[in-house]
Tab-separated table of C-alpha atoms in Angstrom:
chain	number	residue	atom	x	y	z
A	280	MET	CA	-0.710	0.319	-0.086
A	281	ARG	CA	0.993	3.582	-1.000
A	282	GLY	CA	1.672	5.985	2.697
A	283	PRO	CA	0.242	8.329	2.742
A	284	GLU	CA	2.264	12.092	2.131
A	285	GLY	CA	3.842	13.502	4.407
A	286	GLY	CA	5.197	13.130	7.698
A	287	ASP	CA	2.927	12.913	11.318
A	288	ILE	CA	2.114	16.371	12.303
A	289	PRO	CA	-0.444	16.583	15.164
A	290	PRO	CA	-3.896	17.342	15.784
A	291	PRO	CA	-5.119	21.251	13.750
A	292	GLY	CA	-4.444	23.295	16.005
A	293	PRO	CA	-6.906	26.926	15.258
A	294	ARG	CA	-5.277	27.889	11.814
A	295	GLY	CA	-5.456	24.222	10.509
A	296	GLY	CA	-1.781	22.667	11.847
A	297	SER	CA	1.603	22.014	10.088
A	298	VAL	CA	1.496	21.192	6.247
A	299	ASP	CA	2.889	19.822	3.709
A	300	ASP	CA	7.000	21.719	2.597
A	301	ALA	CA	5.174	21.555	-1.029
A	302	THR	CA	1.697	23.209	0.519
A	303	LYS	CA	3.556	25.774	2.603
A	304	LYS	CA	5.198	26.467	-0.546
A	305	ASP	CA	1.748	27.703	-2.370
A	306	ARG	CA	1.183	29.416	0.814
A	307	SER	CA	3.775	31.276	0.330
A	308	SER	CA	3.996	32.682	-3.195
A	309	GLU	CA	4.506	36.624	-4.113
A	310	GLY	CA	0.693	38.067	-4.815
A	311	MET	CA	-1.642	34.296	-3.757
A	312	PRO	CA	-4.647	35.855	-2.136
A	313	PRO	CA	-4.758	34.141	1.565
A	314	ARG	CA	-8.510	32.493	1.583
A	315	LEU	CA	-7.161	30.538	-1.966
A	316	ALA	CA	-4.999	26.675	-1.493
A	317	PRO	CA	-4.847	26.661	-4.298
A	318	VAL	CA	-3.025	22.758	-4.301
A	319	VAL	CA	-5.248	20.946	-6.309
A	320	PRO	CA	-4.257	20.388	-9.418
A	321	SER	CA	-7.506	20.879	-12.228
A	322	TRP	CA	-8.154	17.030	-12.353
A	323	ALA	CA	-9.823	16.672	-9.155
A	324	SER	CA	-12.982	16.147	-8.997
A	325	PHE	CA	-14.615	16.279	-5.426
A	326	ASP	CA	-17.224	13.618	-6.241
A	327	ASP	CA	-17.507	13.914	-2.216
A	328	CYS	CA	-17.037	15.863	0.871
A	329	ALA	CA	-17.946	14.961	5.201
A	330	TRP	CA	-16.562	17.621	7.696
A	331	SER	CA	-16.076	16.729	11.480
A	332	ASP	CA	-17.943	17.606	14.341
A	333	ASP	CA	-16.928	20.167	15.696
A	334	GLY	CA	-16.470	21.768	12.018
A	335	ARG	CA	-12.968	21.965	12.045
A	336	LEU	CA	-12.183	19.147	9.165
A	337	ILE	CA	-13.190	18.547	5.556
A	338	ALA	CA	-12.468	15.757	3.038
A	339	THR	CA	-12.819	15.291	-0.048
A	340	ILE	CA	-13.199	12.640	-2.562
A	341	ASP	CA	-10.882	11.995	-5.365
A	342	ARG	CA	-11.734	9.769	-8.509
A	343	ASP	CA	-6.777	9.525	-8.158
A	344	PRO	CA	-8.509	7.282	-5.817
A	345	SER	CA	-7.606	9.411	-2.827
A	346	VAL	CA	-8.830	11.553	0.096
A	347	TRP	CA	-8.144	14.831	0.894
A	348	ILE	CA	-8.664	16.222	4.457
A	349	TRP	CA	-8.067	20.211	4.768
A	350	SER	CA	-8.600	22.592	7.501
A	351	ALA	CA	-12.160	24.847	7.621
A	352	ALA	CA	-10.216	27.845	9.442
A	353	ASP	CA	-8.145	28.742	5.798
A	354	GLY	CA	-7.704	26.375	3.094
A	355	VAL	CA	-4.748	24.574	4.604
A	356	LEU	CA	-4.437	21.339	3.117
A	357	ILE	CA	-3.212	18.823	6.105
A	358	ARG	CA	-3.013	15.574	4.510
A	359	ARG	CA	-3.479	13.482	1.064
A	360	LEU	CA	-3.941	10.224	2.104
A	361	ARG	CA	-3.203	7.689	-1.123
A	362	LEU	CA	-5.722	4.203	-1.489
A	363	ASP	CA	-4.060	1.957	-3.305
A	364	TRP	CA	-8.174	1.191	-4.269
A	365	THR	CA	-9.014	-1.024	-8.268
A	366	SER	CA	-11.735	2.217	-7.931
A	367	TYR	CA	-12.339	5.364	-6.384
A	368	PRO	CA	-14.131	5.630	-2.723
A	369	LEU	CA	-17.704	6.120	-2.940
A	370	GLY	CA	-17.709	7.778	0.379
A	371	CYS	CA	-16.405	9.525	3.841
A	372	VAL	CA	-17.669	10.840	6.587
A	373	PHE	CA	-14.972	11.503	9.985
A	374	ALA	CA	-15.685	9.329	12.855
A	375	PRO	CA	-17.175	11.667	16.200
A	376	GLY	CA	-14.163	13.585	17.418
A	377	GLY	CA	-13.045	14.141	13.799
A	378	ARG	CA	-10.019	11.956	14.586
A	379	GLU	CA	-10.280	9.089	12.117
A	380	LEU	CA	-11.897	9.391	9.154
A	381	VAL	CA	-14.022	6.670	7.884
A	382	ILE	CA	-13.654	6.590	3.795
A	383	TYR	CA	-15.869	3.413	2.101
A	384	GLY	CA	-15.867	2.513	-1.698
A	385	MET	CA	-17.420	0.060	-4.516
A	386	GLU	CA	-15.063	-2.661	-4.078
A	387	SER	CA	-12.359	-2.283	-1.500
A	388	GLY	CA	-14.287	-2.067	1.631
A	389	LEU	CA	-14.239	-0.309	4.137
A	390	GLU	CA	-11.327	1.318	5.506
A	391	VAL	CA	-10.484	3.858	9.003
A	392	ARG	CA	-7.594	5.949	8.264
A	393	ASP	CA	-5.752	8.141	11.043
A	394	VAL	CA	-6.378	11.860	9.791
A	395	SER	CA	-3.722	13.200	11.571
A	396	THR	CA	-0.958	10.070	11.148
A	397	GLY	CA	-2.426	8.359	8.026
A	398	ARG	CA	-2.091	5.326	9.050
A	399	LEU	CA	-4.661	2.979	8.430
A	400	VAL	CA	-6.493	2.353	11.614
A	401	HIS	CA	-8.850	-0.544	10.270
A	402	ARG	CA	-9.950	-2.392	7.677
A	403	GLU	CA	-13.474	-4.379	6.821
A	404	ALA	CA	-14.562	-5.783	4.086
A	405	PRO	CA	-18.126	-7.510	4.042
A	406	GLU	CA	-18.570	-11.341	3.258
A	407	LYS	CA	-20.344	-10.443	-0.218
A	408	GLY	CA	-21.332	-7.121	-2.766
A	409	ARG	CA	-20.108	-3.915	-2.173
A	410	ILE	CA	-20.808	-1.646	0.566
A	411	THR	CA	-22.191	1.819	-0.726
A	412	TRP	CA	-23.409	3.596	2.261
A	413	ALA	CA	-21.787	3.719	6.128
A	414	GLY	CA	-22.763	6.418	8.894
A	415	PHE	CA	-22.694	6.766	12.814
A	416	SER	CA	-25.603	6.818	14.984
A	417	PRO	CA	-26.732	9.952	16.688
A	418	ASP	CA	-24.927	8.822	19.596
A	419	GLY	CA	-21.831	7.979	18.192
A	420	ALA	CA	-21.319	4.479	19.369
A	421	ARG	CA	-22.283	2.569	16.302
A	422	LEU	CA	-20.794	2.813	12.471
A	423	ILE	CA	-23.703	1.736	10.126
A	424	ALA	CA	-22.515	-0.293	6.693
A	425	LEU	CA	-24.905	-0.728	4.136
A	426	VAL	CA	-24.105	-4.215	1.463
A	427	GLU	CA	-25.221	-3.718	-1.902
A	428	ALA	CA	-25.770	-7.814	-1.670
A	429	GLY	CA	-29.181	-6.435	0.845
A	430	ARG	CA	-26.620	-6.453	4.271
A	431	ALA	CA	-25.675	-4.405	6.676
A	432	PHE	CA	-23.290	-4.908	9.998
A	433	PHE	CA	-22.450	-2.836	12.603
A	434	ILE	CA	-19.128	-2.287	14.047
A	435	ASP	CA	-18.004	-0.318	17.757
A	436	PRO	CA	-16.180	3.130	17.235
A	437	HIS	CA	-14.380	2.650	20.194
A	438	GLY	CA	-11.308	-0.681	18.833
A	439	TRP	CA	-13.039	-0.660	15.615
A	440	ARG	CA	-14.974	-4.468	15.955
A	441	ARG	CA	-17.856	-5.425	13.870
A	442	VAL	CA	-20.376	-5.875	16.381
A	443	GLY	CA	-22.219	-9.499	16.302
A	444	THR	CA	-22.447	-11.188	12.566
A	445	GLU	CA	-23.864	-10.018	9.152
A	446	LYS	CA	-27.041	-9.155	8.848
A	447	PHE	CA	-29.529	-9.880	5.748
A	448	LEU	CA	-31.760	-6.342	6.030
A	449	PHE	CA	-34.420	-7.517	2.861
A	450	GLY	CA	-32.913	-5.727	0.282
A	451	ALA	CA	-31.266	-3.352	1.869
A	452	ARG	CA	-29.857	-0.478	-0.895
A	453	LEU	CA	-28.374	2.737	-1.160
A	454	TRP	CA	-29.307	4.593	2.439
A	455	ALA	CA	-30.361	4.542	5.879
A	456	SER	CA	-31.424	7.081	8.716
A	457	MET	CA	-31.419	5.885	13.007
A	458	SER	CA	-33.151	7.854	14.852
A	459	ARG	CA	-32.414	10.212	17.096
A	460	ASP	CA	-32.758	7.809	20.480
A	461	GLY	CA	-30.936	5.147	18.727
A	462	ALA	CA	-33.194	2.139	18.758
A	463	LEU	CA	-34.421	2.293	14.926
A	464	LEU	CA	-33.518	2.162	11.805
A	465	ALA	CA	-35.059	2.650	8.563
A	466	ILE	CA	-33.599	1.134	5.420
A	467	ASN	CA	-34.119	1.827	1.740
A	468	THR	CA	-34.983	-1.779	0.393
A	469	GLY	CA	-35.007	-0.504	-3.695
A	470	SER	CA	-38.494	-2.021	-4.290
A	471	GLY	CA	-40.179	0.920	-2.777
A	472	ASP	CA	-40.608	-0.093	0.358
A	473	THR	CA	-39.258	0.716	3.574
A	474	ALA	CA	-38.246	-1.442	6.651
A	475	ILE	CA	-38.055	-0.778	9.861
A	476	TYR	CA	-35.891	-2.517	12.236
A	477	ASP	CA	-34.821	-2.831	15.712
A	478	VAL	CA	-31.203	-2.108	16.222
A	479	GLU	CA	-30.180	-3.655	19.655
A	480	GLY	CA	-32.297	-7.133	17.934
A	481	TRP	CA	-31.843	-6.895	14.528
A	482	GLU	CA	-35.287	-7.671	14.215
A	483	ARG	CA	-37.510	-5.952	11.524
A	484	ARG	CA	-39.835	-3.959	12.818
A	485	ARG	CA	-42.049	-2.756	10.253
A	486	VAL	CA	-42.158	-2.206	6.214
A	487	ILE	CA	-44.114	0.524	4.986
A	488	ALA	CA	-45.086	-0.286	1.936
A	489	PRO	CA	-47.849	2.752	0.626
A	490	GLY	CA	-48.108	2.041	-2.851
A	491	HIS	CA	-45.312	4.649	-4.225
A	492	ARG	CA	-42.553	3.702	-5.482
A	493	ASP	CA	-39.211	5.606	-6.701
A	494	ILE	CA	-38.191	6.329	-2.978
A	495	GLU	CA	-36.117	9.653	-2.915
A	496	ALA	CA	-35.564	10.631	1.036
A	497	CYS	CA	-36.288	9.283	4.636
A	498	ALA	CA	-36.070	11.124	7.885
A	499	PHE	CA	-36.965	10.189	11.497
A	500	LEU	CA	-38.474	13.726	13.698
A	501	PRO	CA	-36.539	14.835	16.137
A	502	ASP	CA	-39.312	12.998	18.978
A	503	SER	CA	-37.850	9.075	17.135
A	504	ARG	CA	-40.879	8.290	16.772
A	505	HIS	CA	-42.591	9.853	13.286
A	506	LEU	CA	-41.061	9.564	9.783
A	507	ALA	CA	-40.674	11.614	6.517
A	508	ILE	CA	-40.962	9.622	4.242
A	509	LEU	CA	-39.983	11.843	0.597
A	510	TYR	CA	-41.557	9.809	-2.927
A	511	HIS	CA	-40.919	10.153	-6.593
A	512	ARG	CA	-44.514	12.067	-5.904
A	513	TYR	CA	-45.287	11.957	-2.962
A	514	LEU	CA	-44.594	13.101	0.395
A	515	GLY	CA	-45.791	10.743	3.657
A	516	ILE	CA	-45.627	10.904	7.322
A	517	PHE	CA	-45.510	7.365	8.999
A	518	ASP	CA	-45.472	6.425	12.460
A	519	ALA	CA	-42.327	4.364	12.865
A	520	ARG	CA	-43.126	1.900	15.705
A	521	THR	CA	-46.804	0.888	14.044
A	522	GLY	CA	-46.240	1.555	10.351
A	523	ASP	CA	-49.723	3.421	10.477
A	524	HIS	CA	-49.788	6.305	7.651
A	525	ILE	CA	-50.776	10.046	9.507
A	526	GLN	CA	-50.724	11.506	6.839
A	527	GLY	CA	-49.625	13.283	3.114
A	528	ILE	CA	-49.125	14.939	-0.216
A	529	GLU	CA	-49.322	14.152	-3.178
A	530	GLY	CA	-49.203	17.701	-5.905
A	531	LEU	CA	-49.287	20.894	-5.071
A	532	PRO	CA	-51.478	23.175	-6.394
A	533	GLU	CA	-48.542	24.441	-9.215
A	534	ASP	CA	-49.617	20.492	-10.576
A	535	THR	CA	-45.549	19.446	-9.409
A	536	VAL	CA	-45.382	16.296	-10.809
A	537	ASN	CA	-41.705	15.970	-8.938
A	538	PHE	CA	-40.326	15.523	-6.068
A	539	TRP	CA	-36.404	14.762	-5.117
A	540	HIS	CA	-35.155	15.925	-2.652
A	541	MET	CA	-35.905	16.908	1.370
A	542	ALA	CA	-34.738	18.394	4.200
A	543	LEU	CA	-36.183	18.746	7.651
A	544	SER	CA	-35.732	21.976	10.099
A	545	PRO	CA	-33.459	20.940	13.231
A	546	ASP	CA	-36.745	20.618	15.635
A	547	GLY	CA	-38.900	18.859	13.109
A	548	ARG	CA	-41.511	21.994	12.455
A	549	ARG	CA	-40.845	22.186	8.540
A	550	ILE	CA	-39.455	20.674	5.592
A	551	ALA	CA	-38.164	21.302	2.339
A	552	LEU	CA	-39.068	20.072	-1.049
A	553	ALA	CA	-37.159	20.265	-4.293
A	554	GLY	CA	-38.876	19.686	-7.805
A	555	CYS	CA	-40.450	20.645	-10.494
A	556	ASN	CA	-43.723	20.254	-12.477
A	557	HIS	CA	-44.649	18.978	-16.514
A	558	GLN	CA	-42.891	21.973	-17.470
A	559	ALA	CA	-40.006	21.571	-16.489
A	560	HIS	CA	-39.720	24.893	-13.477
A	561	HIS	CA	-38.239	24.338	-10.661
A	562	ARG	CA	-39.774	25.273	-7.595
A	563	VAL	CA	-38.971	25.034	-3.354
A	564	TRP	CA	-41.420	24.999	-0.582
A	565	LEU	CA	-41.732	25.085	2.648
A	566	LEU	CA	-44.282	22.795	4.517
A	567	SER	CA	-45.296	21.606	8.534
A	568	THR	CA	-45.278	18.728	9.609
A	569	THR	CA	-47.901	19.049	11.359
A	570	ASP	CA	-50.129	19.004	9.320
A	571	LEU	CA	-48.365	19.805	5.696
A	572	ALA	CA	-49.529	23.441	5.124
A	573	HIS	CA	-47.508	24.707	2.287
A	574	ARG	CA	-46.421	27.507	-0.250
A	575	THR	CA	-43.973	27.974	-2.517
A	576	LEU	CA	-40.354	29.097	-1.247
A	577	VAL	CA	-39.301	29.721	-5.241
A	578	SER	CA	-40.424	29.149	-8.378
A	579	ALA	CA	-37.071	29.297	-10.330
A	580	GLY	CA	-38.249	28.874	-13.582
A	581	HIS	CA	-35.998	26.433	-15.374
A	582	ARG	CA	-33.298	26.592	-13.893
A	583	SER	CA	-32.936	23.421	-11.913
A	584	VAL	CA	-32.695	23.476	-7.918
A	585	ASP	CA	-31.356	20.447	-6.510
A	586	ARG	CA	-30.235	20.260	-2.842
A	587	VAL	CA	-31.938	22.109	0.299
A	588	ALA	CA	-30.311	22.490	3.771
A	589	PHE	CA	-31.596	24.278	6.842
A	590	SER	CA	-29.441	26.471	8.816
A	591	PRO	CA	-28.428	24.797	12.236
A	592	ARG	CA	-31.309	26.913	14.166
A	593	GLY	CA	-33.039	26.463	11.462
A	594	GLN	CA	-33.339	29.766	11.017
A	595	ASP	CA	-32.593	30.221	7.045
A	596	LEU	CA	-32.751	27.916	4.080
A	597	ALA	CA	-29.641	26.594	1.932
A	598	MET	CA	-30.555	26.050	-1.454
A	599	ALA	CA	-28.036	24.838	-4.713
A	600	GLY	CA	-27.925	24.362	-8.697
A	601	GLN	CA	-28.139	26.568	-11.297
A	602	THR	CA	-29.722	28.503	-8.706
A	603	SER	CA	-28.904	29.020	-5.729
A	604	SER	CA	-29.554	31.319	-2.781
A	605	VAL	CA	-30.534	31.344	0.638
A	606	TRP	CA	-33.352	32.456	2.202
A	607	ASP	CA	-34.171	34.605	5.723
A	608	LEU	CA	-37.558	32.296	6.585
A	609	ASP	CA	-38.703	34.125	9.372
A	610	THR	CA	-39.063	36.904	6.847
A	611	LEU	CA	-39.325	34.660	3.285
A	612	GLU	CA	-36.954	37.035	1.765
A	613	LYS	CA	-33.686	36.200	-0.054
A	614	ARG	CA	-31.060	36.766	1.879
A	615	TYR	CA	-27.997	36.891	-1.120
A	616	GLU	CA	-27.378	34.791	-3.739
A	617	LEU	CA	-24.418	31.556	-3.942
A	618	SER	CA	-23.818	31.524	-7.139
A	619	ALA	CA	-21.602	34.537	-8.252
A	620	PRO	CA	-18.013	33.920	-8.678
A	621	PHE	CA	-19.381	30.101	-8.827
A	622	GLY	CA	-21.647	28.369	-11.583
A	623	ASP	CA	-23.675	25.588	-11.004
A	624	VAL	CA	-23.520	24.344	-7.748
A	625	ARG	CA	-23.272	20.804	-6.672
A	626	SER	CA	-24.443	20.356	-2.682
A	627	CYS	CA	-25.041	22.938	-0.142
A	628	ALA	CA	-24.611	21.853	3.749
A	629	TRP	CA	-24.242	23.874	7.541
A	630	LEU	CA	-21.329	22.846	9.292
A	631	PRO	CA	-21.884	23.578	13.325
A	632	SER	CA	-19.965	26.725	13.266
A	633	GLY	CA	-22.809	27.909	11.332
A	634	GLU	CA	-21.312	28.858	8.141
A	635	LEU	CA	-22.854	27.058	4.906
A	636	LEU	CA	-20.183	24.847	2.919
A	637	ILE	CA	-20.681	24.812	-0.616
A	638	GLN	CA	-19.960	21.690	-3.683
A	639	VAL	CA	-19.004	23.559	-7.151
A	640	LYS	CA	-18.588	22.221	-10.396
A	641	ASP	CA	-18.065	24.523	-12.035
A	642	PRO	CA	-16.643	25.423	-13.917
A	643	VAL	CA	-14.235	24.032	-11.784
A	644	PRO	CA	-14.566	21.757	-8.771
A	645	SER	CA	-13.440	23.419	-5.533
A	646	VAL	CA	-15.313	22.820	-2.351
A	647	ALA	CA	-16.277	26.454	-0.378
A	648	LEU	CA	-17.171	27.567	3.244
A	649	TRP	CA	-19.270	30.959	2.703
A	650	ASP	CA	-19.609	33.158	5.521
A	651	PRO	CA	-23.196	34.130	6.217
A	652	ALA	CA	-21.953	37.413	7.954
A	653	SER	CA	-20.365	39.130	5.221
A	654	SER	CA	-22.735	37.064	2.584
A	655	ALA	CA	-19.324	36.203	0.645
A	656	PRO	CA	-16.875	33.313	0.538
A	657	ARG	CA	-14.928	33.434	3.696
A	658	VAL	CA	-12.220	29.649	2.383
A	659	VAL	CA	-12.550	28.224	-0.894
A	660	ILE	CA	-10.540	24.407	-1.232
A	661	GLY	CA	-9.678	24.163	-4.454
A	662	PRO	CA	-8.800	26.194	-8.039
A	663	ALA	CA	-9.594	29.442	-7.416
A	664	PRO	CA	-13.063	29.744	-10.021
């Protein structure tokens, strides 16, 4: 296995810690804007990114295959992890505390790397199939991995030991959602159904099959009992413990026929939906989880809105796509555009610090941290746009 570039470094401090010599040289170039870290070659793809729970570290995936770890404080490259994989990673996620990074891929199973040294801590391969998704439980006590063959397994991050045996989970597919109390796991089966499992006993408790196919997203409400499931043309609220349908909405007054993304506010009282109608007019809606009363927040015409995200306190909503902006949910007015100086924004997410992280796909792949107070990017990771 090829080792990571650079020697051992301490965990990043307030300014992001030590950097590789090449990074230092690039950063010291005369006339270089301090907010840019132009150490990423033009072929870097940034297919996915993750951040530590304290918001101090950002990891980006490259098809090299490798993973780049950055300081969110100033965009400095901390470490590049080269992988001896035969295919590029599908995703990565920081372990609680930010000391380890879990990387998973189609053909290479799952690796856990020490962030400060790049050392391989643990490697796990499924008995059959390929890992398609991995994530931590809300309390950080377990790592859940879904396998293409409809199986799943748990890993205890304290010692990185597998918990129990690999379990067949009724055709588990690309994602899962765990309740905030860590008791229930909802899994997309790939056939239009959502299977609810008891985490402790791996027992399947319910299968929610309302007759709609093409599940787009699923999220537990903060009460850990109710589950919001977004289908291609339907949004439903269900009781996760009994499987009962509580309420739902199919289409909206604007003749909407396609939904593709959903975000749940931190307090669980609002849902934001992105979608379009038969004329490909793109819109974003706000709905109440109490009675699904809704209103149109944005009409974007033929410019797509692909992702939506609530701020940590739920007062702002960010949207990303061919048109990207941040909206004040108290006044329902647009605060500012995110597109300039970027083109298409692939995705957006809020860090614990309240800053907005956006992934840019055009004109060049990059990641930016947006300071809501100044309405401008504070740090750009990647080539300057």
